[in-house]
Coordinates of C-alpha atoms in Angstrom, one line a residue:
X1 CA 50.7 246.5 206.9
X2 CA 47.0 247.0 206.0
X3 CA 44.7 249.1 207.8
X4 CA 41.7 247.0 209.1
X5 CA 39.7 249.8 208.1
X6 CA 40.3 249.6 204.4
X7 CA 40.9 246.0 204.4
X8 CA 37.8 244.5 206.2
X9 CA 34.1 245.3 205.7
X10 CA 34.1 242.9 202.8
X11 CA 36.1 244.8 201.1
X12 CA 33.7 248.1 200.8
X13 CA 34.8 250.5 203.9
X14 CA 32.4 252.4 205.5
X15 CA 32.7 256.1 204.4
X16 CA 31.8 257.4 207.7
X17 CA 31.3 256.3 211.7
X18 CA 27.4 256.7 211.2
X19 CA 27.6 254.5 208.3
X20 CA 29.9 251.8 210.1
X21 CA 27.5 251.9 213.2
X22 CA 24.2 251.6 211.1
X23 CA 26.1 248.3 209.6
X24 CA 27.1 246.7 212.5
X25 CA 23.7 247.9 213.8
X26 CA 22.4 245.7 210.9
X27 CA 24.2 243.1 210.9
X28 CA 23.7 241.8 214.4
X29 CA 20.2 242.3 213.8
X30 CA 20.5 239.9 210.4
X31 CA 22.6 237.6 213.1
X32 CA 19.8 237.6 216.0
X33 CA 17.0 236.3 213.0
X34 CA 19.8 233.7 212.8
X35 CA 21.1 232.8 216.3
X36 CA 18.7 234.2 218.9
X37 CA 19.6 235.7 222.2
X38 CA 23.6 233.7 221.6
X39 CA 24.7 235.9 218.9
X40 CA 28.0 237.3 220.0
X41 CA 30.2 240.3 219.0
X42 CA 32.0 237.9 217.0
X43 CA 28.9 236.9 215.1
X44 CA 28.3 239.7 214.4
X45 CA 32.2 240.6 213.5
X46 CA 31.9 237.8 210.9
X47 CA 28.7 238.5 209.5
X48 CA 30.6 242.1 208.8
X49 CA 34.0 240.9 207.7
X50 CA 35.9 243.2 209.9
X51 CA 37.5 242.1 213.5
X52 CA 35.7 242.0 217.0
X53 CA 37.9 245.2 218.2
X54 CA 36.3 247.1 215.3
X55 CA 33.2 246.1 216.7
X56 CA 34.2 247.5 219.7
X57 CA 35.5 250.7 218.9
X58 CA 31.8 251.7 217.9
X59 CA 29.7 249.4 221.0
X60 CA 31.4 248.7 224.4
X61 CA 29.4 245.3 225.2
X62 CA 27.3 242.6 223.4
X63 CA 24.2 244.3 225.5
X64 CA 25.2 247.3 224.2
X65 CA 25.0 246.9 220.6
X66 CA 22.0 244.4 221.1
X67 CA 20.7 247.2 222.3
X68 CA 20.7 249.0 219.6
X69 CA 19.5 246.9 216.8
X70 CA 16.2 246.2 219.1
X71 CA 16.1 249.9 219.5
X72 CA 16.5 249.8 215.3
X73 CA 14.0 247.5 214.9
X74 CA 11.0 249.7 217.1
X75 CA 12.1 252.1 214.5
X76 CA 11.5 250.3 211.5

């Protein structure tokens, strides 16, 4: 059995949780300049090559990690 972990993320794991969130972080952001106010967790699960439930264990909601990559992009 393969471990998502190792197996998804395009084939280039994340070598910590701080890494994986600043990913997913990115990637919904890459998916919102694409989709607008639809993307999805599973948009955003594609984009990353990894499963929703990964997405998951790091954001509870869709409004959560949207969240987030707004909050990124005031950053930036």
């Amino acid at each position: 059995m393969r471990d998502m972990r190792t197996h998804g993320w395009l084939g280039e794991p994340p070598s910590s949780d701080d890494e994986a969130v600043a990913r997913i972080v990115a990637a919904a952001d890459r998916c919102v300049q694409q989709r607008g106010g639809h993307t999805t967790i599973a948009d955003v699960a594609t984009e990353l090559g990894v499963s929703r439930a990964t997405v998951y264990r790091y954001f509870p909601s869709t409004t959560a990690l949207l969240r987030a990559a707004a909050a990124e992009g005031t950053r930036r």
